[in-house]
Every structure is written in structure tokens, then in C-alpha cells.
Amino acid sequence: MSETKLIQGRTGPWEIVLGLEVHAQVASNAKLFSGAAVGFGAGPNEQVSLVDAAMPGMLPVINRRCVEQAVRTGLGLKAQINLKSHFDRKNYFYPDLPQGYQISQYKDPIVGEGEVIVELDDGTSFTVGIERLHLEQDAGKSLHDQDPGATYVDLNRAGTALMEIVSRPDMRSAEEAAAYVKKLRTILIYLGTCDGDMEKGNLRADVNVSVRRPGGELGTRCEIKNVNSFRFMQQAIEYEARRQIEILEDGGKIDQETRLFDPGKGETRSMRSKEEAHDYRYFPDPDLLPLELDPAWVKEIEASLPELPDAKKARLQSQYGLSAYDAGVLITEQARAEFFETAAKGRDAKLTANWVTNDLAARLTAAGLEITESPIKPDAIGELVQLIEEGVISSKIAKDVFERMWAGEGRAGEIVEKQGLRQVSDTGELEKIIDDLIAANPGQAAAVKDKPQAIGWFVGQVMKATGGKANPGAVNQLLRSKLGLA
């Protein structure tokens, strides 16, 4: 256990132990057991079938697409696909759960054990074990802000298919937990099984937090429900760990409970005592037969999987000679990696990666645009890189050209010609400028022999004389030769 991950309390160091239950909304046009539409932005109760509303006599019919998406996700997580699984009723009362139970999977989930390899910003990586993935239906939503004296219920989400992905307690810091969910989100988006939109609640996590002395027995855990942002997740974990440590150091004990995170106050608060599995009175759903998968169908799904983030990262490193860091940044978004590969065809890959992940990424973020909405297309970035490679423009001039491209002034080549931005590489022209400079500044020219770094002043003057268009390599070479440094 790394010392940096330990939390220092009054009585010594403590270790956080974290396990996550991530709820990912299945990318599907219909709900798990009904034909009602799934989508964000519809008016209240506009996407509710008689099945979702639990009208008498209504029977669930499983959505094959949702099952396929669960299997795809399991395969993407290198997990065991269970060819036979069961649906169970999880019984509890809540106003937005019209059936009085949730159809879920308990003892026999569709997906068993798998793993996710997670990279941290410092280049280290760790593995999080996946305990299981099961399918279940979402509940509706209680609206408390529509009327001062009443709560309204919107059942649009009721019956929507969720994949609950349960991890092992393999994380030891808030940073690791956030990195794990980011990696999981990336995998789901690559697979096309969840859009990962946390703002819409399509990906949210229940975080189980406990503390213990380093390497000691596991402590009592508290579950923080429905965290839907990486920042809030880290804040919630750090607050909750500190809260538990203070209680234990004061001689108290941790009550196993469900808590909510209040972003405004930056603290967790008690919601209810934590239920155990037996509290839900699970039993097999009598309206649904066991789910049996054809092995050949599972193989078909496996054959259709896209190149996943880890494989793509390894290929970008080997094929383009990129560093692990650059490849890692590119693969965080599938569209960004595709943009890079299109732009890098026949170009300097490292230089292309820099433009895609730095200048272009910064511009897109400032404009609130996704890379798929970029006004500068991949081939246009490729053309800009080519002009730098060929020495037509310097890297400094390229930044001005890029800004003009963003403003819609045309492609890189057009802008360079129109604005007269071609780099001056004509040695005859540069020699004349340099000779005049040396003749006008004999003292400084002589001083360069004793203080070679003073050559920078001459470089600056040549750049000034050429409006920044002199080829820096040619200027340095000529100056070193003429000032006796070569």
C-alpha cells in the first residue's frame, strides 16, 4: 500500500477501501420489459406503457437488444458470460416504483467475474476486479419542486434497462475510484452499450466507503448513492472517509447505512439504514422464464466487438511511435482517436497528436464543442502539420494559421499564400540580414565567443527583421557559422 494513499488521523494512518456499483443505462430504443420508448427530454409520463405503470394483468416481455448489450459489455470487460441466468423480484415500496418491486437479477446474473485495467495520471496502472454485471429495470422519478404541498411522480424512466456493474473493493483512494469510472465509461462508449452521459443520469455510481488500519480487517462500509460526477465522487469519498476516521478515533463505531452527498455543503448525510439482501425478499420472477443464451450467438456478439481502448492504445504506440501518455490521451474518446488517425496519414504522428490534443482540444473546450463538431476537419489539421514538416511555416506561424483556420478563413495552404506567411529559408536573403546585423553590432558579435548563449539576441533580431518568418534552424546554423561557434 502506497504511503501517499493513506490518510493521517490523530492516532495514526488509515486506509480507504472502495468498491463501486455503477448503474449504466443500456443504449436501446425501448425499455427492458416493454416497448415504451427510451429517451431524454420527453414530457412527464409521455413514455410510459401499461407494463411500466404496473396495470393489472400486464406481463413483462424481455427486450433482446438489452440482453445483447449486456453480453457485449461483459465481453468488453473480459468477463464470464453466464449462458443461463434468472430474473428476480426485489421487493420494496417507493412512490415511483408502481409495481412495488424491481425486476433485477440476484444469485444468477447474466455476467460474472471480469476486470478493468485502470491508468492513473502518473503513468501507473492497477486492476479492478468486476464481481458481476446484472440487468435490472430503473425506477421512476419523484419530483419535489413542482408544488409546495405535493410530490409528483414521472414514470418515464420506469422500466428503462440498467446494467449494474459491481466492482471488487480494489480501490484505495478517491483518485483511483474516479479513474476507474472514467475508464469504465470509456469502454462502454466504445462498445456502444451506454452513452455515458452523467448529466442526464445515464451513468451514475453508488460508492461503498470504509476505512481500516493499513492491511487490517475490512471496516463497516457506508454506501453513497447516485453520484453522477467525477468531481462529486472524489469530494464525497474524501469527506466520508474523514467522517468515519473521526468517529473511530473518538471510540465510536460505524453504522452500516446509505448516505447521500450534498454538493452544496460538500458533505454526506444519512439517508436510511443499509438494507441487506434478505430485506428485499428476493424471489424468482414468476412471469419470466430463465434466460438461456445460445453459445453461437455469444460468439457472434464477440466477433462484432470494436477495437477497445487498451488494444487501441497499444496499437497507436506501436504503429505511430507515440508515447504511452499521448496514446492514452487520444483513446479517452473514440472520436478523438479516429480524428487523429485520419489526420496523421502520411504525417509526423507526434506533431499531429500534439495539435489534436493541445491546440484543437483547447479550442473545442472553450467553444463547448465535441471533436465530431470541429469546424477544422482532420485532413485540414494534416495539411497544417505537413506545412510545418516541409519547413514552409514555423511552429510559431502555424499557431497564427490555426487561429485563422478556426475563424473560417480557409485551409492552411490558402492562408499561408494569401497572408504571405511562408517561412524565409533563402540562405542568401538570411545571410544579408545577418551580415548587416553583425556589422552594426561588432561588440555583441565579439562577446558571443565568450558567452555563446548571447546568440539568442541575434536570433531575435533576425526574427524581428523577417516578421517572424525566418526559418529558425537556418538562422541558427548561419549565425553559428558567422560568429565562429560552428
XYZ file of C-alpha atoms in Angstrom:
486
model
C 0.000 0.000 0.000
C 1.478 3.361 -1.076
C 2.087 5.760 1.813
C 0.650 8.602 -0.279
C -2.763 6.914 -0.343
C -3.014 6.683 3.443
C -4.942 9.277 5.432
C -3.274 10.512 8.590
C -5.602 10.624 11.578
C -4.896 11.767 15.137
C -3.971 8.225 16.142
C -2.056 7.140 13.068
C -2.598 6.276 9.389
C -5.823 4.875 7.883
C -6.540 3.177 4.581
C -9.676 3.787 2.491
C -11.296 0.736 0.904
C -13.640 1.436 -2.008
C -15.987 -0.667 -4.107
C -18.396 0.752 -6.679
C -21.747 -0.227 -8.107
C -22.064 1.597 -11.420
C -25.523 1.882 -12.965
C -25.263 2.285 -16.730
C -28.387 2.902 -18.798
C -28.473 0.453 -21.689
C -28.325 2.070 -25.132
C -31.625 0.786 -26.531
C -34.693 2.245 -28.231
C -37.105 0.509 -25.850
C -37.315 -0.460 -22.192
C -36.214 -3.755 -20.682
C -39.652 -5.408 -20.480
C -41.905 -3.151 -22.575
C -41.995 -1.468 -25.971
C -42.141 2.055 -24.483
C -39.599 4.492 -25.916
C -36.439 5.465 -24.065
C -35.097 8.971 -24.400
C -34.250 12.155 -22.550
C -36.348 15.305 -22.742
C -39.869 13.927 -23.175
C -42.667 15.489 -21.150
C -43.627 13.875 -17.816
C -45.203 10.408 -18.224
C -45.123 10.569 -22.045
C -43.028 7.386 -22.348
C -44.980 5.024 -20.114
C -46.624 1.786 -21.226
C -49.238 -0.158 -19.282
C -46.438 -2.561 -18.255
C -44.318 0.313 -16.858
C -47.329 1.640 -14.939
C -47.927 -1.854 -13.464
C -51.521 -2.061 -14.598
C -53.285 -5.288 -13.541
C -52.696 -8.262 -15.832
C -49.669 -6.741 -17.618
C -46.797 -9.159 -18.258
C -43.113 -8.320 -18.924
C -41.592 -9.375 -22.255
C -37.799 -9.219 -22.383
C -36.054 -6.941 -24.877
C -33.485 -8.999 -26.841
C -31.450 -5.883 -27.632
C -30.902 -5.142 -23.936
C -29.680 -8.699 -23.371
C -27.287 -8.356 -26.319
C -25.913 -5.083 -24.917
C -25.302 -6.696 -21.527
C -23.419 -9.567 -23.192
C -21.343 -7.089 -25.263
C -20.445 -5.214 -22.105
C -19.480 -8.412 -20.305
C -17.219 -9.429 -23.195
C -15.669 -5.936 -23.221
C -14.880 -6.345 -19.514
C -13.183 -9.727 -20.174
C -15.884 -11.266 -18.002
C -17.571 -14.641 -17.755
C -20.824 -14.762 -19.735
C -23.361 -16.931 -17.941
C -25.345 -18.861 -20.538
C -28.146 -19.343 -18.014
C -29.364 -16.570 -15.698
C -32.537 -15.698 -13.792
C -34.618 -12.609 -13.113
C -35.762 -11.957 -9.568
C -38.159 -9.626 -7.840
C -36.522 -7.197 -5.427
C -39.359 -6.084 -3.170
C -39.528 -2.604 -1.671
C -42.042 0.217 -1.581
C -41.328 3.594 -3.112
C -43.794 6.057 -4.700
C -42.028 5.967 -8.081
C -41.946 2.148 -8.187
C -45.542 1.327 -9.187
C -45.088 -2.477 -9.133
C -43.893 -2.469 -5.530
C -40.855 -4.436 -6.699
C -37.984 -4.073 -9.145
C -37.184 -6.829 -11.626
C -33.457 -7.462 -11.189
C -31.015 -10.374 -11.035
C -29.766 -11.699 -7.718
C -27.982 -15.033 -7.421
C -27.647 -15.803 -11.140
C -26.594 -12.670 -13.075
C -26.050 -12.572 -16.830
C -22.344 -11.678 -16.447
C -19.856 -12.988 -13.879
C -16.293 -12.043 -12.975
C -14.144 -9.767 -15.150
C -11.578 -6.999 -14.803
C -10.698 -3.454 -15.823
C -7.118 -2.168 -16.097
C -7.033 1.465 -14.980
C -4.295 4.005 -15.697
C -3.535 6.963 -13.421
C -2.153 10.341 -14.491
C 1.315 9.453 -13.141
C 1.580 6.565 -15.618
C 0.984 3.786 -13.085
C -1.867 1.329 -13.503
C -3.896 -1.036 -11.342
C -6.551 -3.696 -11.913
C -10.103 -3.555 -10.579
C -11.932 -6.859 -10.394
C -15.509 -6.957 -11.652
C -17.673 -9.135 -9.428
C -20.759 -9.217 -11.653
C -22.954 -7.358 -14.127
C -26.695 -7.807 -13.946
C -29.666 -6.379 -15.794
C -32.435 -4.584 -13.948
C -35.154 -2.010 -14.565
C -34.872 1.569 -13.378
C -37.463 3.204 -11.145
C -39.350 6.401 -11.975
C -38.593 9.824 -10.543
C -40.232 11.754 -7.692
C -40.479 15.499 -8.384
C -40.461 17.576 -5.196
C -40.098 21.032 -6.735
C -43.323 21.271 -8.779
C -45.690 22.142 -5.942
C -45.015 23.353 -2.367
C -47.587 20.945 -0.945
C -47.255 17.835 -3.136
C -44.788 15.433 -4.741
C -45.348 14.417 -8.361
C -44.192 11.185 -9.979
C -42.762 10.901 -13.503
C -42.601 7.294 -14.726
C -40.670 7.961 -17.966
C -37.594 6.211 -16.560
C -39.598 3.356 -15.003
C -38.670 0.102 -16.710
C -35.622 1.540 -18.507
C -32.873 -1.099 -18.762
C -29.876 -0.665 -16.496
C -26.666 -2.634 -16.243
C -25.419 -2.678 -12.666
C -21.665 -3.282 -12.765
C -20.377 -4.278 -9.339
C -16.640 -3.982 -8.634
C -14.478 -5.694 -6.043
C -13.280 -3.421 -3.206
C -9.993 -2.899 -5.066
C -9.654 0.894 -4.924
C -7.733 2.755 -2.231
C -8.222 6.446 -2.992
C -10.748 8.909 -4.402
C -8.431 9.387 -7.384
C -8.438 5.649 -8.131
C -12.249 5.470 -7.898
C -12.702 8.380 -10.339
C -10.103 6.904 -12.729
C -11.912 3.541 -12.631
C -15.293 5.069 -13.513
C -13.687 7.150 -16.294
C -12.121 4.017 -17.781
C -15.345 2.036 -17.431
C -17.275 4.873 -19.076
C -14.796 4.924 -21.995
C -15.172 1.153 -22.506
C -18.995 1.398 -22.501
C -18.936 4.224 -25.057
C -16.539 2.280 -27.326
C -18.845 -0.743 -27.093
C -21.916 1.396 -27.841
C -23.763 -0.120 -24.878
C -24.222 3.125 -22.873
C -23.768 6.750 -23.920
C -22.069 7.571 -20.602
C -23.957 10.862 -20.191
C -23.618 11.532 -16.470
C -25.510 14.836 -16.593
C -28.641 13.014 -17.753
C -28.169 10.294 -15.148
C -27.352 7.657 -17.758
C -24.238 6.698 -15.801
C -24.177 7.014 -12.020
C -22.410 5.261 -9.191
C -23.127 4.045 -5.688
C -19.836 4.282 -3.788
C -19.132 1.927 -0.880
C -16.646 3.535 1.511
C -14.965 2.009 4.552
C -11.725 2.680 6.407
C -9.297 0.409 8.258
C -5.811 0.384 9.640
C -3.375 -0.370 6.774
C -3.741 -4.035 5.835
C -6.169 -4.706 8.687
C -9.649 -6.239 8.729
C -12.244 -4.618 6.478
C -14.269 -1.927 8.218
C -18.032 -1.320 8.162
C -18.998 0.316 4.891
C -21.381 3.112 4.092
C -22.912 3.459 0.634
C -23.130 6.877 -1.016
C -25.999 6.730 -3.514
C -26.314 8.062 -7.064
C -23.138 10.079 -7.542
C -23.138 11.404 -11.112
C -19.936 13.426 -11.483
C -16.248 12.585 -11.086
C -15.640 15.709 -9.003
C -18.526 14.976 -6.642
C -17.378 11.361 -6.358
C -13.927 12.411 -5.165
C -15.335 15.013 -2.763
C -17.857 12.529 -1.345
C -15.216 9.825 -0.778
C -12.773 12.190 0.896
C -15.444 13.652 3.189
C -16.914 10.253 4.084
C -13.508 8.713 4.847
C -12.639 11.605 7.166
C -16.056 11.333 8.866
C -15.566 7.630 9.545
C -11.999 8.107 10.805
C -13.109 10.789 13.278
C -15.859 8.517 14.646
C -13.476 5.573 15.053
C -10.740 7.671 16.640
C -13.293 9.010 19.149
C -14.080 5.425 20.149
C -17.343 5.163 18.228
C -18.494 2.614 15.661
C -19.650 2.997 12.068
C -23.283 2.209 11.354
C -23.826 0.488 8.018
C -26.115 2.864 6.176
C -26.987 4.517 2.895
C -25.926 8.147 2.592
C -26.386 10.973 0.074
C -23.783 13.526 -0.991
C -24.763 17.198 -0.780
C -22.600 19.039 -3.363
C -23.580 22.442 -1.960
C -22.274 21.629 1.519
C -19.595 19.192 0.346
C -20.727 16.560 2.849
C -22.584 13.260 3.049
C -25.733 12.825 5.138
C -27.642 9.792 6.335
C -30.487 8.609 4.101
C -31.506 5.276 5.638
C -30.034 2.263 7.401
C -28.404 -0.036 4.854
C -30.619 -2.883 3.728
C -29.293 -6.395 3.420
C -30.294 -8.738 0.573
C -32.813 -10.554 2.787
C -34.602 -7.254 3.478
C -35.658 -7.154 -0.171
C -37.239 -10.630 -0.012
C -35.793 -11.639 -3.383
C -37.566 -14.450 -5.185
C -37.566 -15.639 -8.848
C -39.902 -13.589 -11.017
C -42.791 -15.977 -11.833
C -43.612 -14.121 -15.077
C -40.166 -14.595 -16.647
C -38.534 -17.844 -17.714
C -34.814 -18.397 -17.039
C -32.725 -16.540 -19.606
C -30.769 -19.038 -21.714
C -28.208 -17.834 -24.248
C -27.139 -19.705 -27.367
C -23.294 -20.036 -27.276
C -23.181 -19.371 -31.038
C -25.000 -16.052 -30.501
C -22.494 -15.039 -27.820
C -19.670 -15.854 -30.268
C -21.344 -13.666 -32.924
C -21.509 -10.768 -30.483
C -17.856 -11.296 -29.541
C -16.825 -11.244 -33.209
C -18.594 -7.893 -33.658
C -16.759 -6.106 -30.826
C -14.842 -2.977 -31.839
C -11.190 -2.331 -31.008
C -11.327 -1.463 -27.316
C -9.329 1.274 -25.520
C -6.444 -0.882 -24.232
C -5.895 -2.531 -27.625
C -6.174 0.813 -29.420
C -3.645 2.414 -27.074
C -1.131 -0.400 -27.668
C -1.613 -0.127 -31.447
C -1.215 3.675 -31.519
C 2.055 3.278 -29.641
C 3.413 0.565 -31.932
C 2.028 1.834 -35.243
C 2.712 5.559 -34.792
C 5.551 5.515 -32.255
C 3.530 7.579 -29.772
C 4.335 7.703 -26.079
C 2.039 5.901 -23.623
C 0.853 9.323 -22.421
C -0.063 10.650 -25.895
C -1.792 7.397 -26.867
C -3.648 7.416 -23.533
C -4.959 10.944 -24.100
C -6.092 10.110 -27.632
C -8.015 6.945 -26.715
C -10.068 8.577 -23.943
C -12.521 9.454 -26.714
C -13.122 7.101 -29.610
C -13.874 10.043 -31.919
C -10.626 11.786 -30.941
C -8.565 8.686 -31.738
C -10.310 8.390 -35.125
C -9.735 12.108 -35.822
C -6.025 11.669 -35.061
C -5.624 8.612 -37.282
C -7.248 10.382 -40.234
C -5.101 13.493 -39.725
C -1.872 11.527 -39.211
C -1.946 9.625 -42.518
C 1.480 10.226 -44.054
C 2.318 12.912 -41.474
C 4.535 13.266 -38.408
C 2.419 11.364 -35.853
C 3.832 13.060 -32.734
C 3.306 16.517 -34.206
C -0.226 15.596 -35.296
C -1.030 14.247 -31.836
C 0.178 17.492 -30.269
C -2.142 19.579 -32.467
C -5.132 17.308 -31.835
C -4.704 17.016 -28.060
C -3.471 20.547 -27.312
C -4.424 23.415 -29.653
C -7.536 21.838 -31.175
C -8.728 20.309 -27.879
C -8.348 23.654 -26.072
C -10.296 25.491 -28.795
C -13.094 22.901 -28.780
C -13.393 23.002 -24.986
C -13.570 26.813 -24.984
C -16.305 26.685 -27.630
C -18.193 23.880 -25.872
C -17.885 21.613 -28.915
C -17.275 17.889 -29.280
C -14.479 16.815 -31.625
C -17.117 15.479 -34.034
C -18.390 19.079 -34.321
C -14.952 20.584 -35.018
C -15.015 23.265 -37.741
C -11.461 22.181 -38.612
C -11.539 18.711 -40.131
C -8.844 16.007 -39.768
C -7.420 16.454 -43.275
C -7.079 20.208 -42.623
C -5.011 19.529 -39.484
C -2.971 17.070 -41.565
C -2.292 19.796 -44.147
C -1.162 22.205 -41.422
C 1.227 19.596 -39.998
C 2.609 18.926 -43.480
C 3.433 22.636 -43.961
C 5.389 22.587 -40.689
C 7.168 19.353 -41.655
C 8.185 20.737 -45.047
C 9.547 23.922 -43.470
C 7.000 26.103 -45.310
C 5.946 27.634 -41.985
C 7.413 27.586 -38.487
C 5.573 26.210 -35.450
C 5.050 29.765 -34.270
C 3.493 30.876 -37.575
C 1.421 27.675 -37.566
C -0.395 28.903 -34.446
C -1.443 32.067 -36.280
C -2.513 29.978 -39.294
C -4.521 27.682 -36.979
C -6.385 30.644 -35.471
C -7.246 31.871 -38.955
C -8.441 28.370 -39.903
C -10.667 28.335 -36.819
C -12.071 31.731 -37.823
C -13.088 30.235 -41.169
C -10.511 31.967 -43.391
C -9.806 28.771 -45.338
C -7.327 25.922 -45.347
C -3.741 26.205 -44.136
C -2.136 26.394 -47.602
C -4.521 29.126 -48.799
C -3.971 31.220 -45.673
C -0.170 30.941 -45.905
C -0.175 32.131 -49.520
C -2.806 34.841 -49.041
C -1.133 36.310 -45.943
C 2.445 35.866 -47.189
C 3.363 33.700 -44.222
C 5.862 31.413 -45.920
C 8.960 30.856 -43.844
C 12.129 32.562 -45.132
C 14.587 29.749 -45.813
C 16.508 31.506 -48.605
C 20.063 31.478 -47.203
C 21.099 34.371 -49.435
C 18.379 36.632 -48.010
C 19.092 35.496 -44.451
C 22.869 35.920 -44.880
C 22.428 39.572 -45.916
C 20.281 40.302 -42.828
C 22.776 38.531 -40.545
C 25.838 40.250 -42.117
C 24.190 43.671 -41.646
C 23.369 42.827 -38.009
C 26.930 41.703 -37.210
C 28.385 44.776 -38.912
C 26.074 47.063 -36.940
C 26.805 45.312 -33.600
C 30.517 44.344 -33.573
C 30.782 44.432 -29.754
C 27.940 41.989 -29.231
C 29.252 39.786 -32.039
C 32.641 39.557 -30.314
C 31.021 38.820 -26.925
C 29.231 35.773 -28.308
C 32.525 33.829 -28.424
C 32.879 34.110 -24.629
C 29.160 33.845 -23.920
C 27.576 31.552 -26.570
C 24.050 31.940 -25.161
C 24.144 35.574 -26.268
C 23.464 34.267 -29.780
C 19.807 34.381 -28.770
C 19.803 38.154 -29.126
C 20.874 37.846 -32.781
C 18.223 35.171 -33.430
C 15.587 37.532 -32.028
C 16.763 40.402 -34.219
C 16.653 38.241 -37.380
C 13.134 37.114 -36.493
C 12.125 40.725 -35.942
C 13.585 41.746 -39.292
C 11.685 38.979 -41.120
C 8.390 39.447 -39.269
C 8.883 36.092 -37.514
C 9.100 34.260 -40.836
C 12.765 33.240 -40.797
C 13.466 29.529 -40.613
C 14.844 29.144 -37.036
C 17.052 26.190 -37.988
C 18.640 28.039 -40.899
C 19.114 31.204 -38.813
C 20.885 29.318 -36.010
C 23.130 27.478 -38.430
C 24.172 30.658 -40.280
C 24.714 32.646 -37.074
C 26.891 29.941 -35.501
C 28.987 29.801 -38.640
C 29.418 33.567 -38.978
C 30.033 34.169 -35.256
C 32.649 31.433 -35.068
C 30.670 28.969 -32.962
C 30.278 26.253 -35.569
